[in-house]
Amino acid sequence: MKKIPLSRGLVALVDDEDYDRVVTVGKWYANPSDRTFYARKNFWRDGRCTSIRMHNLITGWPYVDHINGNGLDNRRANLRPATQAQNAKNRRRRSDNTSGFKGVSRHRDRRRWAAAIYIAGRRRHLGLFNDPTDAAKAYDAAASKAFGEFAHLNFPKENA
């Protein structure tokens, strides 16, 4: 494993066999995304500025999922091909979440917790629970069934 220096004082990780190919392209930049950074290289093609992400250069795949959620970890063991929909299923919980768990929110009666999941663009109610942990486990079960290996779970070790 080798480290590639980026802007903002960050580094990207690549496998030894990919290092030479990545560094010969030139300087890479740390490009912020929702909850991570991605290594990006800007260049000119046909009179237009365009860019490529390091993980796309390494794999050649149009959509890449970082298994551990770290966009700067571009080791091949951490990358897998994905569709855009599969990649979206692997998102973490939202930053404005108040329950602390993905797929769990306070029910309008303010005494119980509701578990819900979005599958194919439709919200599916999973039940009401007295404890947010129970609601999170219900979400994990539904996400594992619906999304398989792309599910981002609240309790990943319990569902392994």
Tab-separated table of C-alpha atoms in Angstrom:
chain	number	residue	atom	x	y	z
A	1	MET	CA	0.000	0.000	0.000
A	2	LYS	CA	1.232	3.484	-0.877
A	3	LYS	CA	0.044	6.983	0.005
A	4	ILE	CA	-0.615	9.666	-2.609
A	5	PRO	CA	-0.445	13.239	-1.263
A	6	LEU	CA	-3.485	15.378	-2.018
A	7	SER	CA	-4.507	18.961	-1.409
A	8	ARG	CA	-5.849	19.947	2.033
A	9	GLY	CA	-3.107	17.869	3.659
A	10	LEU	CA	-4.956	14.609	2.935
A	11	VAL	CA	-3.658	11.391	1.387
A	12	ALA	CA	-5.208	8.697	-0.773
A	13	LEU	CA	-4.343	5.030	-0.350
A	14	VAL	CA	-3.577	2.838	-3.383
A	15	ASP	CA	-2.154	-0.619	-3.921
A	16	ASP	CA	1.523	-0.888	-4.856
A	17	GLU	CA	0.688	-2.091	-8.379
A	18	ASP	CA	-1.484	1.006	-9.043
A	19	TYR	CA	0.942	3.576	-7.630
A	20	ASP	CA	2.999	4.292	-10.780
A	21	ARG	CA	-0.095	4.675	-12.965
A	22	VAL	CA	-1.703	7.080	-10.513
A	23	VAL	CA	1.307	9.344	-9.852
A	24	THR	CA	2.253	9.685	-13.541
A	25	VAL	CA	-1.088	11.408	-14.174
A	26	GLY	CA	0.023	14.402	-12.098
A	27	LYS	CA	-1.248	16.212	-9.033
A	28	TRP	CA	-4.425	14.960	-7.359
A	29	TYR	CA	-6.844	17.042	-5.311
A	30	ALA	CA	-9.029	16.171	-2.327
A	31	ASN	CA	-12.551	16.872	-3.509
A	32	PRO	CA	-15.211	17.054	-0.754
A	33	SER	CA	-18.444	15.104	-1.082
A	34	ASP	CA	-21.336	14.654	1.362
A	35	ARG	CA	-19.438	12.840	4.119
A	36	THR	CA	-16.084	11.963	2.595
A	37	PHE	CA	-13.465	13.173	0.171
A	38	TYR	CA	-12.543	11.722	-3.215
A	39	ALA	CA	-9.228	12.088	-5.036
A	40	ARG	CA	-9.875	14.005	-8.256
A	41	LYS	CA	-7.643	15.073	-11.134
A	42	ASN	CA	-8.632	17.928	-13.449
A	43	PHE	CA	-7.365	18.073	-17.033
A	44	TRP	CA	-8.177	19.637	-20.389
A	45	ARG	CA	-9.755	17.607	-23.202
A	46	ASP	CA	-10.975	19.117	-26.467
A	47	GLY	CA	-10.717	22.627	-25.038
A	48	ARG	CA	-12.845	21.780	-21.996
A	49	CYS	CA	-11.854	21.210	-18.403
A	50	THR	CA	-12.900	17.753	-17.240
A	51	SER	CA	-11.944	15.521	-14.350
A	52	ILE	CA	-11.544	11.937	-13.272
A	53	ARG	CA	-11.723	10.360	-9.849
A	54	MET	CA	-8.848	8.168	-8.767
A	55	HIS	CA	-11.038	5.126	-8.153
A	56	ASN	CA	-12.398	5.332	-11.724
A	57	LEU	CA	-8.886	5.589	-13.156
A	58	ILE	CA	-7.760	2.535	-11.178
A	59	THR	CA	-10.743	0.306	-11.957
A	60	GLY	CA	-12.136	1.632	-15.234
A	61	TRP	CA	-15.661	1.157	-13.856
A	62	PRO	CA	-18.226	3.961	-14.298
A	63	TYR	CA	-19.647	3.508	-10.765
A	64	VAL	CA	-17.507	2.393	-7.870
A	65	ASP	CA	-18.529	1.693	-4.293
A	66	HIS	CA	-16.000	2.166	-1.486
A	67	ILE	CA	-16.850	-0.684	0.857
A	68	ASN	CA	-15.635	1.078	4.019
A	69	GLY	CA	-17.170	4.428	3.021
A	70	ASN	CA	-13.788	6.199	2.833
A	71	GLY	CA	-13.521	7.804	-0.608
A	72	LEU	CA	-9.754	8.185	-0.247
A	73	ASP	CA	-9.143	4.458	0.336
A	74	ASN	CA	-8.612	3.352	-3.259
A	75	ARG	CA	-7.100	-0.043	-2.573
A	76	ARG	CA	-8.685	-2.647	-4.829
A	77	ALA	CA	-9.866	-4.695	-1.829
A	78	ASN	CA	-11.999	-1.699	-0.818
A	79	LEU	CA	-13.509	-1.099	-4.271
A	80	ARG	CA	-16.357	-2.958	-5.936
A	81	PRO	CA	-18.375	-2.277	-9.067
A	82	ALA	CA	-21.813	-0.877	-8.406
A	83	THR	CA	-24.724	0.677	-10.162
A	84	GLN	CA	-25.743	4.176	-9.172
A	85	ALA	CA	-28.690	2.703	-7.249
A	86	GLN	CA	-26.496	0.203	-5.383
A	87	ASN	CA	-24.083	2.959	-4.460
A	88	ALA	CA	-26.935	5.037	-3.033
A	89	LYS	CA	-28.043	2.127	-0.827
A	90	ASN	CA	-24.699	2.181	0.935
A	91	ARG	CA	-25.176	5.723	2.278
A	92	ARG	CA	-24.709	6.441	5.945
A	93	ARG	CA	-27.373	7.953	8.168
A	94	ARG	CA	-28.230	11.575	7.520
A	95	SER	CA	-26.450	14.293	9.458
A	96	ASP	CA	-29.768	15.730	10.716
A	97	ASN	CA	-30.816	12.363	12.167
A	98	THR	CA	-31.906	12.644	15.811
A	99	SER	CA	-32.314	8.967	16.709
A	100	GLY	CA	-28.688	8.058	16.109
A	101	PHE	CA	-29.734	5.214	13.794
A	102	LYS	CA	-30.306	4.969	10.075
A	103	GLY	CA	-33.954	4.360	9.187
A	104	VAL	CA	-35.268	5.326	12.649
A	105	SER	CA	-37.226	8.421	13.642
A	106	ARG	CA	-39.413	9.540	16.513
A	107	HIS	CA	-43.054	8.691	15.885
A	108	ARG	CA	-45.518	11.572	15.970
A	109	ASP	CA	-46.942	10.332	19.296
A	110	ARG	CA	-43.452	11.169	20.718
A	111	ARG	CA	-43.437	7.962	22.822
A	112	ARG	CA	-42.388	5.404	20.244
A	113	TRP	CA	-39.819	5.043	17.471
A	114	ALA	CA	-40.730	4.326	13.849
A	115	ALA	CA	-38.562	2.218	11.548
A	116	ALA	CA	-38.828	2.754	7.794
A	117	ILE	CA	-36.856	1.978	4.664
A	118	TYR	CA	-36.988	3.230	1.080
A	119	ILE	CA	-37.034	0.473	-1.535
A	120	ALA	CA	-37.371	1.353	-5.215
A	121	GLY	CA	-38.270	4.927	-4.285
A	122	ARG	CA	-41.145	3.928	-1.993
A	123	ARG	CA	-41.195	4.284	1.765
A	124	ARG	CA	-41.950	1.050	3.611
A	125	HIS	CA	-43.073	1.287	7.233
A	126	LEU	CA	-41.418	-1.429	9.343
A	127	GLY	CA	-43.200	-0.882	12.637
A	128	LEU	CA	-43.298	1.115	15.871
A	129	PHE	CA	-40.975	0.332	18.758
A	130	ASN	CA	-40.561	1.477	22.360
A	131	ASP	CA	-36.772	1.404	22.037
A	132	PRO	CA	-34.819	3.009	19.145
A	133	THR	CA	-32.361	0.086	19.190
A	134	ASP	CA	-35.180	-2.340	18.385
A	135	ALA	CA	-36.290	-0.098	15.526
A	136	ALA	CA	-32.703	0.032	14.231
A	137	LYS	CA	-32.518	-3.772	14.268
A	138	ALA	CA	-35.748	-3.939	12.274
A	139	TYR	CA	-34.233	-1.541	9.726
A	140	ASP	CA	-31.054	-3.644	9.539
A	141	ALA	CA	-33.037	-6.812	8.840
A	142	ALA	CA	-35.014	-5.130	6.050
A	143	ALA	CA	-31.910	-3.465	4.561
A	144	SER	CA	-29.947	-6.721	4.562
A	145	LYS	CA	-32.785	-8.480	2.770
A	146	ALA	CA	-33.405	-5.692	0.247
A	147	PHE	CA	-29.866	-4.436	-0.436
A	148	GLY	CA	-27.610	-7.400	0.381
A	149	GLU	CA	-23.923	-6.560	0.567
A	150	PHE	CA	-24.630	-2.899	-0.273
A	151	ALA	CA	-26.710	-2.298	2.856
A	152	HIS	CA	-25.249	0.187	5.319
A	153	LEU	CA	-26.320	-1.244	8.657
A	154	ASN	CA	-26.646	0.231	12.134
A	155	PHE	CA	-25.129	-2.918	13.682
A	156	PRO	CA	-22.883	-4.426	10.985
A	157	LYS	CA	-21.037	-6.868	13.248
A	158	GLU	CA	-24.273	-8.446	14.531
A	159	ASN	CA	-25.474	-9.052	10.973
A	160	ALA	CA	-22.184	-10.428	9.613
